[in-house]
């Protein structure tokens, strides 16, 4: 999948993988790859600044925490982030429905 | 150290060299990137790669350093803008309260204030409060621009924060100077009070804080950002 195509949806993807609980940066990247069945393959370096931006948006909060004996910057979905994820999910579902209807080959 | 260990170290050092802005956040970002590269390296090692190859892949996967630096630099500019805005929101209203209480309760022994005094002090009050409101708007804009993915707006917001702070310092200092000249006798008696000296020092510190934050803000907003989406 083209990285540019993913980029427009990076925010919702990041919020979605944090839905189940706090994760550090690399675990977020692994979760993105795992949940996409290995199809999502963007430069890992783009994820980290995006996480900082989502922190500025107050959708996630980041803190250094001890994970498996190592200090790692761990990100948690905030309440505002959870609400945003629900909104983006709904928008995506409507959008993909509409585009799907148009793109589907006529019977 | 192998060639590829050098490559990871070089990537991290290069990022560190390119980023400008609040030191703690900058160090935090660099540390996180170092961790990220180490995590990726470990994953490749676990998959059976040699150390050299694992490190080379980790650096390659990380992506274009120009692009990543540009994104990080915007976050640093945004953080510095936030710090400037906070300094403006706190410093000017605080100075207003300090000086107002002194003029109100201090023994100025000058009777009713003149019309000029009232106008000048209204200007200081107005400028300080407008600046504080502008800084609050900056804080809101920083959050909104992040939510809407408007990264191109960050430098403009940061520049605005810096200019609001510095312009307010200049205006307030000039008006305060004029106020003191217009009330020489009251000013002289005020300056004999120990409380005045304390407030002078506090104001100097607060003003210095705003100038420092805002100058740093303009500087980090000026840093060249390349390949912005």
Tab-separated table of C-alpha atoms in Angstrom:
chain	number	residue	atom	x	y	z
A	1	UNK	CA	0.000	0.000	0.000
A	2	UNK	CA	1.332	3.434	-0.927
A	3	UNK	CA	2.605	5.410	2.092
A	4	UNK	CA	0.861	8.541	0.758
A	5	UNK	CA	-2.491	6.770	0.777
A	6	UNK	CA	-1.990	5.744	4.396
A	7	UNK	CA	-0.803	9.154	5.533
A	8	UNK	CA	-4.205	10.808	5.267
A	9	UNK	CA	-5.585	8.221	7.687
A	10	UNK	CA	-2.592	7.942	9.977
A	11	UNK	CA	-4.317	9.778	12.845
A	12	UNK	CA	-7.277	7.402	12.985
A	13	UNK	CA	-5.027	4.348	12.597
A	14	UNK	CA	-2.862	5.473	15.502
A	15	UNK	CA	-5.871	6.231	17.691
A	16	UNK	CA	-7.368	2.843	16.804
A	17	UNK	CA	-4.325	0.809	17.858
A	18	UNK	CA	-4.237	2.681	21.178
A	19	UNK	CA	-7.869	1.865	21.871
A	20	UNK	CA	-7.078	-1.369	23.723
A	21	UNK	CA	-4.511	0.181	26.028
A	22	UNK	CA	-1.260	2.152	26.265
A	23	UNK	CA	1.578	1.235	23.898
A	24	UNK	CA	5.074	2.542	23.209
A	25	UNK	CA	6.129	3.761	19.753
A	26	UNK	CA	7.545	0.526	18.400
A	27	UNK	CA	4.637	-1.528	19.742
A	28	UNK	CA	2.297	0.880	17.920
A	29	UNK	CA	4.156	0.227	14.658
A	30	UNK	CA	4.009	-3.534	15.256
A	31	UNK	CA	0.282	-3.300	16.014
A	32	UNK	CA	-0.305	-1.350	12.785
A	33	UNK	CA	1.526	-4.012	10.797
A	34	UNK	CA	-0.164	-6.897	12.588
A	35	UNK	CA	-3.674	-5.520	12.330
A	36	UNK	CA	-3.212	-4.702	8.638
A	37	UNK	CA	-1.952	-8.221	7.959
A	38	UNK	CA	1.463	-6.803	7.109
A	39	UNK	CA	0.082	-4.590	4.317
A	40	UNK	CA	0.693	-1.275	6.079
A	41	UNK	CA	4.317	-0.585	5.433
A	42	UNK	CA	5.147	3.069	5.930
A	43	UNK	CA	8.413	4.613	7.074
A	44	UNK	CA	8.477	3.992	10.826
A	45	UNK	CA	9.989	7.431	11.361
A	46	UNK	CA	6.750	9.156	10.348
A	47	UNK	CA	4.870	7.558	13.255
A	48	UNK	CA	6.900	9.218	16.025
A	49	UNK	CA	6.376	12.888	15.074
A	50	UNK	CA	2.713	12.056	14.360
A	51	UNK	CA	2.375	10.785	17.944
A	52	UNK	CA	3.776	14.103	19.197
A	53	UNK	CA	1.210	15.949	17.091
A	54	UNK	CA	-1.621	13.805	18.463
A	55	UNK	CA	-0.360	14.684	21.932
A	56	UNK	CA	-0.581	18.374	21.011
A	57	UNK	CA	-4.130	17.673	19.834
A	58	UNK	CA	-4.760	16.219	23.320
A	59	UNK	CA	-6.064	13.024	21.800
A	60	UNK	CA	-3.268	10.989	23.381
A	61	UNK	CA	-0.892	11.521	26.291
A	62	UNK	CA	2.709	10.344	26.405
A	63	UNK	CA	4.917	9.480	29.346
A	64	UNK	CA	8.124	7.610	30.007
A	65	UNK	CA	7.262	4.340	31.682
A	66	UNK	CA	9.096	1.185	32.564
A	67	UNK	CA	8.131	-1.540	30.104
A	68	UNK	CA	9.902	-4.881	30.435
A	69	UNK	CA	12.747	-3.347	32.410
A	70	UNK	CA	13.303	-0.527	29.920
A	71	UNK	CA	12.179	3.078	30.031
A	72	UNK	CA	9.923	3.723	27.073
A	73	UNK	CA	7.747	6.577	25.959
A	74	UNK	CA	4.252	5.150	26.260
A	75	UNK	CA	1.132	6.651	24.735
A	76	UNK	CA	-2.392	6.469	26.119
A	77	UNK	CA	-5.653	7.426	24.432
A	78	UNK	CA	-7.354	10.326	26.223
A	79	UNK	CA	-11.111	10.697	26.592
A	80	UNK	CA	-11.076	13.298	23.783
A	81	UNK	CA	-9.069	10.816	21.690
A	82	UNK	CA	-11.654	8.110	22.264
A	83	UNK	CA	-14.430	10.450	21.142
A	84	UNK	CA	-12.408	11.437	18.068
A	85	UNK	CA	-11.804	7.790	17.198
A	86	UNK	CA	-15.551	7.135	17.310
A	87	UNK	CA	-16.184	10.135	15.020
A	88	UNK	CA	-13.469	9.108	12.559
A	89	UNK	CA	-14.760	5.544	12.508
A	90	UNK	CA	-18.225	6.734	11.632
A	91	UNK	CA	-16.936	9.096	8.941
A	92	UNK	CA	-14.780	6.379	7.435
A	93	UNK	CA	-17.642	3.931	7.370
A	94	UNK	CA	-19.887	6.425	5.548
A	95	UNK	CA	-17.087	7.408	3.158
A	96	UNK	CA	-16.098	3.839	2.263
A	97	UNK	CA	-19.783	2.942	1.763
A	98	UNK	CA	-20.274	5.762	-0.709
A	99	UNK	CA	-17.007	5.235	-2.598
A	100	UNK	CA	-17.614	1.489	-2.605
A	101	UNK	CA	-21.054	1.936	-4.144
A	102	UNK	CA	-19.666	4.120	-6.936
A	103	UNK	CA	-16.585	2.033	-7.626
A	104	UNK	CA	-18.405	-1.275	-7.644
A	105	UNK	CA	-18.746	-2.478	-11.216
A	106	UNK	CA	-22.261	-2.019	-12.533
A	107	UNK	CA	-24.195	-5.330	-12.672
B	1	UNK	CA	31.831	-0.319	16.537
B	2	UNK	CA	30.717	-1.595	13.161
B	3	UNK	CA	29.860	0.454	10.111
B	4	UNK	CA	26.125	0.071	10.745
B	5	UNK	CA	26.327	0.889	14.433
B	6	UNK	CA	27.913	4.061	13.158
B	7	UNK	CA	24.940	4.507	10.837
B	8	UNK	CA	22.450	4.411	13.753
B	9	UNK	CA	24.631	6.744	15.815
B	10	UNK	CA	25.009	9.062	12.825
B	11	UNK	CA	21.251	9.130	12.225
B	12	UNK	CA	20.554	9.998	15.858
B	13	UNK	CA	23.368	12.568	15.998
B	14	UNK	CA	22.211	14.131	12.746
B	15	UNK	CA	18.649	14.467	14.046
B	16	UNK	CA	19.981	15.996	17.251
B	17	UNK	CA	22.080	18.444	15.247
B	18	UNK	CA	19.201	19.521	13.024
B	19	UNK	CA	16.528	20.076	15.680
B	20	UNK	CA	16.186	23.437	17.422
B	21	UNK	CA	13.858	24.296	20.264
B	22	UNK	CA	13.081	23.528	23.893
B	23	UNK	CA	15.960	21.404	25.125
B	24	UNK	CA	14.005	18.904	27.211
B	25	UNK	CA	11.542	18.092	24.462
B	26	UNK	CA	14.358	17.904	21.907
B	27	UNK	CA	16.317	15.440	24.080
B	28	UNK	CA	13.119	13.489	24.647
B	29	UNK	CA	12.482	13.198	20.905
B	30	UNK	CA	16.046	12.145	20.160
B	31	UNK	CA	15.927	9.550	22.941
B	32	UNK	CA	12.695	8.143	21.557
B	33	UNK	CA	14.173	7.890	18.059
B	34	UNK	CA	17.214	6.103	19.440
B	35	UNK	CA	14.911	3.644	21.215
B	36	UNK	CA	12.890	3.206	18.023
B	37	UNK	CA	15.974	2.307	16.007
B	38	UNK	CA	17.141	-0.098	18.742
B	39	UNK	CA	13.699	-1.750	18.875
B	40	UNK	CA	13.689	-2.236	15.116
B	41	UNK	CA	17.234	-3.572	15.222
B	42	UNK	CA	16.306	-6.071	17.958
B	43	UNK	CA	13.305	-7.256	15.957
B	44	UNK	CA	15.485	-7.897	12.917
B	45	UNK	CA	18.102	-9.622	15.060
B	46	UNK	CA	15.384	-11.869	16.482
B	47	UNK	CA	14.361	-12.674	12.911
B	48	UNK	CA	17.869	-14.005	12.316
B	49	UNK	CA	19.656	-11.090	10.675
B	50	UNK	CA	23.259	-10.199	11.397
B	51	UNK	CA	23.831	-7.150	13.579
B	52	UNK	CA	25.057	-5.080	10.637
B	53	UNK	CA	22.092	-5.956	8.447
B	54	UNK	CA	19.589	-5.473	11.286
B	55	UNK	CA	20.892	-1.991	11.955
B	56	UNK	CA	21.003	-1.069	8.295
B	57	UNK	CA	17.365	-2.169	7.894
B	58	UNK	CA	16.316	-0.269	11.012
B	59	UNK	CA	17.789	2.950	9.612
B	60	UNK	CA	16.335	2.319	6.137
B	61	UNK	CA	12.835	1.575	7.544
B	62	UNK	CA	12.916	4.762	9.534
B	63	UNK	CA	12.508	6.787	6.353
B	64	UNK	CA	13.582	10.139	5.016
B	65	UNK	CA	15.386	12.082	7.742
B	66	UNK	CA	14.565	15.437	6.069
B	67	UNK	CA	10.874	14.752	6.325
B	68	UNK	CA	11.028	13.446	9.895
B	69	UNK	CA	13.193	16.370	11.020
B	70	UNK	CA	10.700	18.807	9.471
B	71	UNK	CA	7.789	17.211	11.357
B	72	UNK	CA	9.689	17.158	14.639
B	73	UNK	CA	10.827	20.755	14.150
B	74	UNK	CA	7.211	21.853	13.837
B	75	UNK	CA	6.392	20.136	17.130
B	76	UNK	CA	9.322	21.932	18.761
B	77	UNK	CA	8.124	25.262	17.358
B	78	UNK	CA	4.624	24.460	18.622
B	79	UNK	CA	5.935	23.669	22.112
B	80	UNK	CA	7.976	26.872	22.196
B	81	UNK	CA	4.887	28.781	21.045
B	82	UNK	CA	2.960	27.217	23.914
B	83	UNK	CA	5.636	28.252	26.388
B	84	UNK	CA	5.584	31.819	25.024
B	85	UNK	CA	1.806	31.959	25.185
B	86	UNK	CA	1.836	30.721	28.780
B	87	UNK	CA	4.436	33.352	29.715
B	88	UNK	CA	2.261	36.078	28.151
B	89	UNK	CA	-0.945	34.840	29.793
B	90	UNK	CA	0.715	34.790	33.218
B	91	UNK	CA	3.234	37.642	33.142
B	92	UNK	CA	1.232	40.625	31.887
B	93	UNK	CA	-1.903	40.206	34.038
B	94	UNK	CA	0.375	39.481	37.014
B	95	UNK	CA	2.349	42.706	36.445
B	96	UNK	CA	-0.921	44.540	36.022
B	97	UNK	CA	-2.124	43.343	39.421
B	98	UNK	CA	1.182	44.146	41.118
B	99	UNK	CA	1.447	47.692	39.783
B	100	UNK	CA	-2.227	48.451	40.170
B	101	UNK	CA	-2.141	47.409	43.818
B	102	UNK	CA	0.903	49.599	44.364
B	103	UNK	CA	-0.649	52.662	42.714
B	104	UNK	CA	-3.931	52.034	44.466
B	105	UNK	CA	-2.702	51.278	47.960
B	106	UNK	CA	0.733	52.851	47.913
B	107	UNK	CA	1.339	56.184	49.604
B	108	UNK	CA	1.669	58.263	46.437
B	109	UNK	CA	0.448	61.420	48.224
B	110	UNK	CA	-0.514	63.035	44.969
B	111	UNK	CA	-4.272	63.333	45.260
B	112	UNK	CA	-6.492	62.605	42.287
B	113	UNK	CA	-4.751	61.100	39.231
B	114	UNK	CA	-4.590	63.344	36.183
B	115	UNK	CA	-6.449	62.615	32.974
B	116	UNK	CA	-3.176	61.690	31.285
B	117	UNK	CA	-2.385	59.209	34.072
B	118	UNK	CA	-5.758	57.549	33.651
B	119	UNK	CA	-5.366	57.306	29.870
B	120	UNK	CA	-1.860	55.853	30.100
B	121	UNK	CA	-2.807	53.315	32.758
B	122	UNK	CA	-5.859	52.319	30.705
B	123	UNK	CA	-3.535	51.752	27.734
B	124	UNK	CA	-1.313	49.461	29.834
B	125	UNK	CA	-4.350	47.569	31.134
B	126	UNK	CA	-5.814	47.239	27.651
B	127	UNK	CA	-2.580	46.170	25.951
B	128	UNK	CA	-1.841	43.601	28.686
B	129	UNK	CA	-5.308	42.073	28.544
B	130	UNK	CA	-5.420	42.011	24.735
B	131	UNK	CA	-2.019	40.291	24.749
B	132	UNK	CA	-3.241	37.715	27.275
B	133	UNK	CA	-6.354	37.084	25.157
B	134	UNK	CA	-4.181	36.752	22.038
B	135	UNK	CA	-1.960	34.255	23.834
B	136	UNK	CA	-4.995	32.211	24.905
B	137	UNK	CA	-6.048	32.156	21.266
B	138	UNK	CA	-2.553	30.902	20.359
B	139	UNK	CA	-3.016	27.995	22.812
B	140	UNK	CA	-6.349	27.082	21.235
B	141	UNK	CA	-4.922	27.364	17.704
B	142	UNK	CA	-2.005	25.084	18.575
B	143	UNK	CA	-4.426	22.351	19.586
B	144	UNK	CA	-6.799	22.913	16.658
B	145	UNK	CA	-4.006	22.912	14.069
B	146	UNK	CA	-2.848	19.535	15.437
B	147	UNK	CA	-6.393	18.150	15.311
B	148	UNK	CA	-6.922	19.253	11.731
B	149	UNK	CA	-3.464	18.190	10.576
B	150	UNK	CA	-2.689	21.782	9.553
B	151	UNK	CA	1.017	21.538	10.108
B	152	UNK	CA	1.656	24.428	7.715
B	153	UNK	CA	-0.087	26.761	10.206
B	154	UNK	CA	2.273	26.000	13.096
B	155	UNK	CA	5.058	28.368	12.095
B	156	UNK	CA	2.598	31.219	11.632
B	157	UNK	CA	1.055	30.574	15.040
B	158	UNK	CA	4.508	30.431	16.661
B	159	UNK	CA	5.545	33.652	14.951
B	160	UNK	CA	2.345	35.337	16.157
B	161	UNK	CA	3.002	34.233	19.746
B	162	UNK	CA	6.542	35.631	19.629
B	163	UNK	CA	5.449	38.923	18.092
B	164	UNK	CA	2.528	39.393	20.498
B	165	UNK	CA	4.901	38.949	23.462
B	166	UNK	CA	7.676	41.219	22.211
B	167	UNK	CA	5.337	43.936	20.950
B	168	UNK	CA	3.510	43.920	24.294
B	169	UNK	CA	6.780	44.248	26.204
B	170	UNK	CA	7.747	47.276	24.097
B	171	UNK	CA	4.309	48.915	24.411
B	172	UNK	CA	3.989	48.306	28.147
B	173	UNK	CA	7.526	49.529	28.876
B	174	UNK	CA	7.040	52.674	26.773
B	175	UNK	CA	3.665	53.448	28.346
B	176	UNK	CA	4.952	52.744	31.865
B	177	UNK	CA	7.867	55.086	31.204
B	178	UNK	CA	5.454	57.792	30.043
B	179	UNK	CA	3.265	57.149	33.089
B	180	UNK	CA	6.175	57.664	35.443
B	181	UNK	CA	7.249	60.848	33.656
B	182	UNK	CA	3.661	62.169	33.839
B	183	UNK	CA	3.642	61.500	37.582
B	184	UNK	CA	7.129	62.409	38.631
B	185	UNK	CA	6.271	63.392	42.197
B	186	UNK	CA	4.112	60.322	42.808
B	187	UNK	CA	6.738	58.098	41.147
B	188	UNK	CA	9.476	59.497	43.372
B	189	UNK	CA	7.497	58.784	46.536
B	190	UNK	CA	6.589	55.337	45.182
B	191	UNK	CA	10.207	54.486	44.595
B	192	UNK	CA	11.018	55.108	48.218
B	193	UNK	CA	8.777	52.195	49.205
B	194	UNK	CA	10.421	48.762	49.691
B	195	UNK	CA	7.359	47.146	48.076
B	196	UNK	CA	8.145	49.048	44.871
B	197	UNK	CA	11.619	47.565	44.698
B	198	UNK	CA	10.191	44.069	45.125
B	199	UNK	CA	7.623	44.718	42.395
B	200	UNK	CA	10.307	46.226	40.143
B	201	UNK	CA	12.409	43.086	40.491
B	202	UNK	CA	9.396	40.820	39.948
B	203	UNK	CA	8.436	42.808	36.839
B	204	UNK	CA	11.970	42.647	35.492
B	205	UNK	CA	11.990	38.865	35.948
B	206	UNK	CA	8.549	38.450	34.364
B	207	UNK	CA	9.471	40.730	31.454
B	208	UNK	CA	12.776	38.904	30.963
B	209	UNK	CA	10.886	35.596	30.949
B	210	UNK	CA	8.487	36.818	28.242
B	211	UNK	CA	11.326	38.245	26.125
B	212	UNK	CA	13.319	35.019	26.424
B	213	UNK	CA	10.362	32.772	25.586
B	214	UNK	CA	9.222	34.930	22.671
B	215	UNK	CA	12.686	35.396	21.167
B	216	UNK	CA	13.190	31.605	21.327
B	217	UNK	CA	9.762	31.187	19.760
B	218	UNK	CA	10.596	33.411	16.791
B	219	UNK	CA	13.902	31.598	16.423
B	220	UNK	CA	12.407	28.087	16.400
B	221	UNK	CA	9.640	29.210	14.009
B	222	UNK	CA	12.265	30.533	11.616
B	223	UNK	CA	14.082	27.209	11.273
B	224	UNK	CA	13.823	25.946	7.755
B	225	UNK	CA	11.212	23.253	7.358
B	226	UNK	CA	11.617	21.140	4.279
B	227	UNK	CA	9.290	18.775	2.473
B	228	UNK	CA	6.221	19.736	4.395
B	229	UNK	CA	3.131	17.933	3.304
